[in-house]
CSV table of C-alpha atoms in Angstrom, one decimal:
chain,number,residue,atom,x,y,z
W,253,UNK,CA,0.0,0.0,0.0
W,254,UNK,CA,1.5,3.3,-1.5
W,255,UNK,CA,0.2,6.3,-0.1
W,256,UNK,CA,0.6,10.1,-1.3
W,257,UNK,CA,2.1,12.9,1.2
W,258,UNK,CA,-2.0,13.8,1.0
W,259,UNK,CA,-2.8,10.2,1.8
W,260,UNK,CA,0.0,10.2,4.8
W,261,UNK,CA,-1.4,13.2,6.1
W,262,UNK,CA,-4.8,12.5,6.3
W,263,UNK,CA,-4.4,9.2,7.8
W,264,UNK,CA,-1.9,10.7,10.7
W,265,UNK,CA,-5.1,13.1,11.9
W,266,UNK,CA,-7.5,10.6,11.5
W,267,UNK,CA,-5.4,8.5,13.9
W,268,UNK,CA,-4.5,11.3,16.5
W,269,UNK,CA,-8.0,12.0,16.6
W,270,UNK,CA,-9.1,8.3,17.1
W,271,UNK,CA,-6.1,8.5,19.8
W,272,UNK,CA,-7.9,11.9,21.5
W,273,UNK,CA,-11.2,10.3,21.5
W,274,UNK,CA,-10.0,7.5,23.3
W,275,UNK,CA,-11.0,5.3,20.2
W,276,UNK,CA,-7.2,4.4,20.2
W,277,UNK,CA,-4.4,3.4,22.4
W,278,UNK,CA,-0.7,5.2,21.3
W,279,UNK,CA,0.0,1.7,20.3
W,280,UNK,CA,-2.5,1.6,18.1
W,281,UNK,CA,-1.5,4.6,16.3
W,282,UNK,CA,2.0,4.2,16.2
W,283,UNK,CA,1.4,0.0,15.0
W,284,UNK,CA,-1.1,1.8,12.0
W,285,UNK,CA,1.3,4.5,11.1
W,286,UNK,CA,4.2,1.5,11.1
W,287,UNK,CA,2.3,-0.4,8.5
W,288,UNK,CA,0.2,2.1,6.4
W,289,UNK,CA,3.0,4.9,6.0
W,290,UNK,CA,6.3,3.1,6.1
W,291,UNK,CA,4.8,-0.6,5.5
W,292,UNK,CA,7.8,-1.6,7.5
W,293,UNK,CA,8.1,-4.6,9.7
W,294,UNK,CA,8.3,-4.2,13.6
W,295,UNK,CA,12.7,-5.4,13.3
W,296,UNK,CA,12.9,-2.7,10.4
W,297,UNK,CA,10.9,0.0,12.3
W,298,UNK,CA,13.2,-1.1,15.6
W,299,UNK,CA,16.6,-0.5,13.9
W,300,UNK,CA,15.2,3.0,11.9
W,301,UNK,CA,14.4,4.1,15.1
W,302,UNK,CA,17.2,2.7,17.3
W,303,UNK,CA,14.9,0.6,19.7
W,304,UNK,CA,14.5,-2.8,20.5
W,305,UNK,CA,11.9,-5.1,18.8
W,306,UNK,CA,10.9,-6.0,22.1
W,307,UNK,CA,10.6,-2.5,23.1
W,308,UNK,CA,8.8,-1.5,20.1
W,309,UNK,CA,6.3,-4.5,20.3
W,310,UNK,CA,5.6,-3.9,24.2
W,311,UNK,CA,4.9,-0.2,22.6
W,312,UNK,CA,2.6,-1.6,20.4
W,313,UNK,CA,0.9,-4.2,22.5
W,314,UNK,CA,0.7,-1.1,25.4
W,315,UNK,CA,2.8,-3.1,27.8
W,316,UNK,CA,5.6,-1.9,29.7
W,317,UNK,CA,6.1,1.6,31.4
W,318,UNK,CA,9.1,3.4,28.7
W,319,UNK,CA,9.9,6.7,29.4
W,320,UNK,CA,9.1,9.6,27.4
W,321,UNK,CA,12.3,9.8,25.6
W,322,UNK,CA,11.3,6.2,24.3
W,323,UNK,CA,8.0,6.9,23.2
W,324,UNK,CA,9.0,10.5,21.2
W,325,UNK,CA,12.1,8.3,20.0
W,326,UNK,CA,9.2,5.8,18.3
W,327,UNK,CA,7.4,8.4,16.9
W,328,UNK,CA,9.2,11.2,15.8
W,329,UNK,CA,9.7,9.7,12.2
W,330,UNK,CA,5.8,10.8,11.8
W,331,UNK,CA,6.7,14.1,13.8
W,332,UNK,CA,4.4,13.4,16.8
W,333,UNK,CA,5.9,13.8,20.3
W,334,UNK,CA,4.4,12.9,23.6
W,335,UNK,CA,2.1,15.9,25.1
W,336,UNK,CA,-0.6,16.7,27.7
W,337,UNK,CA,-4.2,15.1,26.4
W,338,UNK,CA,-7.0,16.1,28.1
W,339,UNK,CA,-8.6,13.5,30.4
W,340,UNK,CA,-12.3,14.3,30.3
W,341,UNK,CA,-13.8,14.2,26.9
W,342,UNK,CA,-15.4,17.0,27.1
W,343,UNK,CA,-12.9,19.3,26.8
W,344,UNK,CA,-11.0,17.1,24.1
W,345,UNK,CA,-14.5,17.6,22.1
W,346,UNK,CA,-14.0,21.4,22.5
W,347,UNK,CA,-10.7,21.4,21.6
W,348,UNK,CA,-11.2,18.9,18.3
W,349,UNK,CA,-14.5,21.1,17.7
W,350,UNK,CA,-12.4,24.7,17.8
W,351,UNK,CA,-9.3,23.7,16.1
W,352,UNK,CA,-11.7,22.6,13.0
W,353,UNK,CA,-13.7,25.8,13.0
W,354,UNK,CA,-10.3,27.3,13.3
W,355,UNK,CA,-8.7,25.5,10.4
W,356,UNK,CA,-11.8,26.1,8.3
W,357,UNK,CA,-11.7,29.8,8.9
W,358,UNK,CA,-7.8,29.8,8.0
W,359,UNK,CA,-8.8,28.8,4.2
């Protein structure tokens, strides 16, 4: 599966919105953006990155407790790093809600 710099993109927000709503784990997204952007395996991903497979699977599996420096280390390839998230929905509603009123009224 080939996928444009359009393609990429989109599918990187759909998946950090997913991962805001609570519909998925940081595993999740980083396993997805592993196999639909790269389409690399979990030993290929390891080495790019400089990780263990075993660090990146417990990553993906959401086992383990790696620090921070791990986890932007795994995902700064797609230019994510770890942040605050907002535990009650409500306010990660609001904040999905005004960023695309705010990104509509930017066109």
């Amino acid at each position: 599966m080939s996928l444009n710099t359009d393609q990429r993109q989109a599918l990187l927000i759909e998946l950090l919105r997913q991962h805001l709503q609570g519909k998925l784990t940081q595993g999740e997204v980083l396993q997805q953006l592993r196999k639909q952007v790269l389409g690399f395996t979990q030993t290929r991903y390891a080495e790019l990155v400089g990780v263990s497979r075993r660090t990146l699977t417990d990553i993906e599996q959401n086992k383990g407790s790696q620090t921070q420096s791990v986890i932007n280390k795994v995902f700064k390839p797609f230019g994510i790093q770890t942040g605050l998230i907002p535990t009650q929905s409500n306010i990660t509603n609001y904040l999905l809600h005004e960023n695309s009123e705010t990104a509509a009224t930017d066109h």
